[in-house]
Protein backbone atom coordinates (compact mmCIF):
# COMPACT_ATOMS: atom_id res chain seq x y z
CA MET A 1 -130.89 -56.86 -137.08
CA PHE A 2 -130.80 -54.12 -134.48
CA ASP A 3 -129.38 -56.55 -131.99
CA ASP A 4 -126.40 -57.30 -134.24
CA LEU A 5 -125.74 -53.64 -134.80
CA PHE A 6 -125.86 -52.92 -131.10
CA ASP A 7 -123.39 -55.68 -130.37
CA ARG A 8 -120.94 -54.35 -132.94
CA ILE A 9 -121.14 -50.84 -131.55
CA LYS A 10 -120.63 -52.16 -128.04
CA ASP A 11 -117.53 -54.12 -129.09
CA ARG A 12 -116.10 -51.07 -130.84
CA LEU A 13 -116.63 -48.94 -127.69
CA ASP A 14 -114.96 -51.55 -125.50
CA ASP A 15 -111.92 -51.60 -127.78
CA THR A 16 -111.73 -47.82 -127.72
CA LYS A 17 -111.95 -47.72 -123.90
CA TYR A 18 -109.06 -50.12 -123.50
CA MET A 19 -107.02 -48.21 -126.04
CA VAL A 20 -107.62 -44.96 -124.16
CA ILE A 21 -106.48 -46.57 -120.91
CA ILE A 22 -103.33 -47.95 -122.49
CA ILE A 23 -102.51 -44.64 -124.15
CA GLY A 24 -103.06 -42.88 -120.82
CA VAL A 25 -100.70 -45.19 -118.91
CA VAL A 26 -98.02 -44.86 -121.57
CA GLY A 27 -98.42 -41.10 -121.50
CA LEU A 28 -97.97 -41.01 -117.74
CA LEU A 29 -94.82 -43.12 -117.92
CA VAL A 30 -93.30 -41.00 -120.67
CA GLY A 31 -94.27 -37.77 -118.93
CA GLY A 32 -92.83 -38.98 -115.62
CA GLY A 33 -89.55 -39.93 -117.28
CA ILE A 34 -89.28 -36.55 -119.00
CA TRP A 35 -89.96 -34.80 -115.66
CA LEU A 36 -87.25 -36.75 -113.84
CA VAL A 37 -84.68 -36.04 -116.57
CA THR A 38 -85.56 -32.37 -116.62
CA ARG A 39 -85.31 -32.14 -112.80
CA ALA A 40 -81.91 -33.78 -112.76
CA GLN A 41 -80.55 -31.48 -115.45
CA ALA A 42 -81.90 -28.41 -113.69
CA SER A 43 -80.00 -29.13 -110.39
CA PRO A 44 -76.59 -30.80 -111.10
CA SER A 45 -75.06 -29.42 -107.91
CA GLY A 46 -77.42 -31.52 -105.86
CA ALA A 47 -76.22 -34.64 -107.58
CA MET A 48 -72.55 -33.71 -106.98
CA SER A 49 -72.94 -32.81 -103.32
CA PHE A 50 -73.01 -36.45 -102.24
CA VAL A 51 -69.70 -37.15 -103.96
CA THR A 52 -67.88 -34.09 -102.68
CA SER A 53 -69.07 -34.60 -99.09
CA THR A 54 -67.46 -38.03 -98.88
CA PRO A 55 -64.01 -37.79 -97.18
CA THR A 56 -61.15 -39.44 -99.02
CA ILE A 57 -58.10 -41.18 -97.61
CA SER A 58 -55.87 -38.28 -98.58
CA ASP A 59 -58.17 -35.82 -96.74
CA ALA A 60 -58.02 -37.94 -93.59
CA THR A 61 -54.25 -38.17 -93.77
CA THR A 62 -53.89 -34.42 -94.28
CA SER A 63 -56.21 -33.57 -91.40
CA THR A 64 -54.44 -35.81 -88.91
CA SER A 65 -50.84 -35.17 -89.95
CA PRO A 66 -50.46 -31.90 -87.93
CA SER A 67 -51.44 -33.67 -84.71
CA VAL A 68 -49.07 -36.55 -85.43
CA THR A 69 -46.26 -34.06 -86.03
CA ALA A 70 -47.09 -32.30 -82.76
CA VAL A 71 -46.92 -35.56 -80.81
CA ARG A 72 -43.55 -36.43 -82.36
CA ALA A 73 -42.21 -32.96 -81.61
CA THR A 74 -43.21 -33.08 -77.94
CA SER A 75 -41.88 -36.60 -77.43
CA VAL A 76 -38.28 -35.30 -77.46
CA VAL A 77 -37.48 -33.51 -74.22
CA ASN A 78 -34.32 -32.36 -72.51
CA THR A 79 -33.28 -34.88 -69.86
CA ALA A 80 -30.01 -33.50 -68.52
CA THR A 81 -28.88 -30.02 -67.49
CA ILE A 82 -25.21 -29.59 -66.55
CA ASP A 83 -23.52 -26.60 -64.89
CA VAL A 84 -19.95 -26.27 -66.23
CA LYS A 85 -17.37 -24.29 -64.24
CA GLY A 86 -13.61 -23.87 -63.98
CA GLY A 87 -11.12 -24.34 -66.79
CA VAL A 88 -13.40 -24.30 -69.83
CA LYS A 89 -13.59 -21.72 -72.59
CA GLU A 90 -17.34 -21.12 -72.24
CA PRO A 91 -18.58 -21.80 -68.68
CA GLY A 92 -22.33 -21.98 -68.29
CA VAL A 93 -25.39 -24.20 -68.03
CA TYR A 94 -25.98 -26.62 -70.91
CA THR A 95 -28.84 -28.98 -71.70
CA PHE A 96 -28.71 -32.40 -73.35
CA THR A 97 -31.37 -34.80 -74.63
CA THR A 98 -29.54 -37.72 -73.00
CA GLU A 99 -27.19 -38.02 -70.05
CA PRO A 100 -23.90 -36.81 -71.57
CA THR A 101 -20.34 -37.95 -71.01
CA VAL A 102 -17.75 -35.53 -69.64
CA ASP A 103 -16.24 -35.34 -73.13
CA GLU A 104 -19.60 -34.29 -74.65
CA VAL A 105 -20.09 -31.62 -71.98
CA LEU A 106 -16.60 -30.19 -72.54
CA LYS A 107 -17.14 -30.00 -76.30
CA LYS A 108 -20.37 -28.06 -75.80
CA ALA A 109 -18.55 -25.70 -73.42
CA GLY A 110 -15.95 -24.92 -76.08
CA GLY A 111 -13.28 -27.29 -74.75
CA VAL A 112 -10.85 -26.90 -71.87
CA THR A 113 -8.39 -24.05 -71.45
CA PRO A 114 -4.66 -24.69 -72.14
CA ASN A 115 -3.83 -24.84 -68.41
CA VAL A 116 -6.04 -27.90 -67.76
CA LYS A 117 -4.44 -31.35 -67.35
CA LEU A 118 -6.69 -33.77 -69.23
CA ALA A 119 -5.04 -36.68 -67.45
CA ARG A 120 -6.99 -35.68 -64.35
CA LEU A 121 -10.34 -36.14 -66.13
CA ASN A 122 -12.34 -39.23 -66.94
CA LEU A 123 -13.76 -38.17 -70.30
CA ALA A 124 -15.91 -41.29 -70.59
CA ALA A 125 -17.73 -40.75 -67.29
CA ARG A 126 -21.45 -40.15 -67.74
CA MET A 127 -23.12 -37.25 -65.96
CA GLN A 128 -26.63 -36.77 -64.56
CA THR A 129 -28.98 -33.81 -64.66
CA ALA A 130 -28.40 -30.92 -62.20
CA GLN A 131 -24.76 -32.02 -61.76
CA VAL A 132 -21.83 -29.58 -61.64
CA LEU A 133 -18.74 -30.25 -63.73
CA TYR A 134 -15.86 -28.30 -62.21
CA ILE A 135 -12.64 -28.50 -64.25
CA PRO A 136 -9.53 -27.86 -62.11
CA ILE A 137 -6.78 -25.66 -63.53
CA ASN A 138 -3.19 -26.99 -63.43
CA ASP A 139 -2.73 -28.71 -60.05
CA GLU A 140 -5.71 -26.99 -58.40
CA LYS A 141 -7.41 -29.23 -55.88
CA VAL A 142 -10.87 -30.39 -56.81
CA PRO A 143 -13.47 -28.78 -54.53
CA VAL A 144 -15.05 -31.26 -52.14
CA GLU A 145 -18.54 -30.21 -53.20
CA PHE A 146 -17.75 -30.73 -56.91
CA PRO A 147 -15.91 -34.07 -57.26
CA LEU A 148 -14.77 -35.07 -60.74
CA PRO A 149 -17.23 -37.51 -62.37
CA GLY A 150 -16.01 -41.06 -62.73
CA MET A 151 -12.91 -40.60 -60.57
CA THR A 152 -12.41 -43.10 -57.74
CA THR A 153 -12.91 -41.12 -54.58
CA GLN A 154 -12.48 -42.37 -51.06
CA ALA A 155 -12.37 -39.29 -48.89
CA SER A 156 -11.22 -39.37 -45.28
CA ILE A 157 -14.03 -40.48 -43.03
CA VAL A 158 -13.81 -38.73 -39.68
CA SER A 159 -15.71 -40.25 -36.81
CA GLY A 160 -14.52 -39.27 -33.35
CA SER A 161 -10.89 -40.37 -33.08
CA SER A 162 -11.04 -42.90 -35.95
CA THR A 163 -9.95 -42.03 -39.51
CA THR A 164 -10.02 -44.07 -42.73
CA SER A 165 -7.50 -42.77 -45.22
CA GLY A 166 -7.58 -42.96 -48.99
CA THR A 167 -7.23 -40.70 -51.98
CA THR A 168 -9.42 -38.03 -53.54
CA GLY A 169 -9.40 -38.25 -57.31
CA ASP A 170 -5.79 -38.63 -58.40
CA THR A 171 -4.40 -36.44 -55.59
CA PRO A 172 -2.56 -38.21 -52.70
CA LEU A 173 -3.73 -37.31 -49.22
CA ILE A 174 -1.44 -35.14 -47.09
CA SER A 175 -0.20 -36.70 -43.87
CA LEU A 176 -0.72 -34.17 -41.08
CA ASN A 177 2.11 -35.62 -38.97
CA THR A 178 4.75 -35.43 -41.72
CA ALA A 179 3.55 -32.54 -43.90
CA THR A 180 5.87 -29.58 -44.41
CA LEU A 181 4.89 -25.93 -44.35
CA THR A 182 4.69 -25.97 -48.16
CA ASP A 183 2.58 -29.14 -48.20
CA LEU A 184 -0.02 -27.66 -45.86
CA GLN A 185 -0.31 -24.47 -47.93
CA THR A 186 -1.63 -26.50 -50.86
CA LEU A 187 -4.82 -27.08 -48.87
CA SER A 188 -7.76 -24.81 -49.66
CA GLY A 189 -7.92 -21.82 -47.31
CA ILE A 190 -4.58 -22.56 -45.61
CA GLY A 191 -1.98 -19.83 -45.89
CA GLU A 192 1.53 -19.68 -44.47
CA LYS A 193 0.45 -18.52 -40.98
CA ARG A 194 -2.28 -21.15 -40.65
CA ALA A 195 0.08 -23.86 -41.90
CA GLN A 196 2.61 -22.86 -39.23
CA ASP A 197 -0.14 -22.98 -36.58
CA ILE A 198 -0.91 -26.57 -37.63
CA ILE A 199 2.76 -27.56 -37.28
CA ASP A 200 3.01 -25.83 -33.89
CA LEU A 201 -0.06 -27.68 -32.60
CA ARG A 202 1.33 -30.94 -33.94
CA ASP A 203 4.57 -30.39 -32.03
CA ARG A 204 2.72 -29.58 -28.80
CA MET A 205 0.46 -32.64 -29.08
CA GLY A 206 3.28 -34.95 -30.07
CA GLY A 207 1.48 -35.65 -33.34
CA PHE A 208 -2.16 -35.64 -34.40
CA LYS A 209 -4.29 -38.54 -33.25
CA SER A 210 -7.10 -37.86 -35.73
CA VAL A 211 -7.99 -35.44 -38.51
CA ALA A 212 -10.56 -33.91 -36.16
CA ASP A 213 -7.66 -32.49 -34.09
CA LEU A 214 -7.33 -29.79 -36.78
CA LYS A 215 -10.30 -28.06 -35.20
CA GLU A 216 -8.04 -27.19 -32.26
CA VAL A 217 -5.99 -24.92 -34.55
CA SER A 218 -6.91 -21.26 -34.15
CA GLY A 219 -8.77 -20.01 -37.23
CA ILE A 220 -9.91 -23.41 -38.49
CA GLY A 221 -13.67 -23.45 -38.07
CA ASP A 222 -16.23 -25.95 -39.27
CA LYS A 223 -16.39 -24.59 -42.83
CA THR A 224 -12.62 -24.61 -43.31
CA PHE A 225 -12.37 -28.06 -41.74
CA GLU A 226 -15.00 -29.44 -44.14
CA LYS A 227 -12.97 -28.15 -47.10
CA ILE A 228 -9.63 -29.67 -46.12
CA ALA A 229 -10.67 -32.82 -44.23
CA PRO A 230 -11.08 -35.00 -47.38
CA TYR A 231 -7.51 -34.15 -48.44
CA VAL A 232 -5.60 -35.01 -45.27
CA GLN A 233 -4.96 -38.08 -43.18
CA VAL A 234 -3.31 -39.27 -39.98
CA PRO A 235 -1.20 -42.45 -40.51
């Protein structure tokens, strides 16, 4: 009798123990879930920080666009600087992003003055940086140091007693042995007296043998000779 009662009590205690364990586990799970939910609600900024710290495509584009613009801006540079002189309305130094034509340079310099003969210019000729564009006025001779761009130029080549004749630009060369007093005065730096000296020397020599003979004329030094030599010839 007592044995049966003891067994029943023991079974009842075992059932209660298991029930307590199950209730305890369930309580822990529920309590842990409530704690996690409460923690998440208490600090929403922490949950959002991951999202806001992730760069987007638009952010990347915005951050790099200034540098791209800077590269594009510096890729365009001036490549030609031209010094414009003579018969133009606004002489000066002008810069171009490409090698300009004579026509483009003249337009930037305000155009030519009314006393310039456009027929003497090759408007399609292309110029290079650091070049001088000298526009002659009326029938002014083109300076030797500033030849017109694009014009066929074959200046007199003086070597000892030999001379190769040609033309400079569109201006015919002056023959020293047939030139008149007026012809010689069209040369740069040659006035009436110097022109007469050239004719007198020509008469004494029986005609010039080479352009270099001009150096025998009183008052014609190396600098003057260099200026007029490309514009004269000896047949």
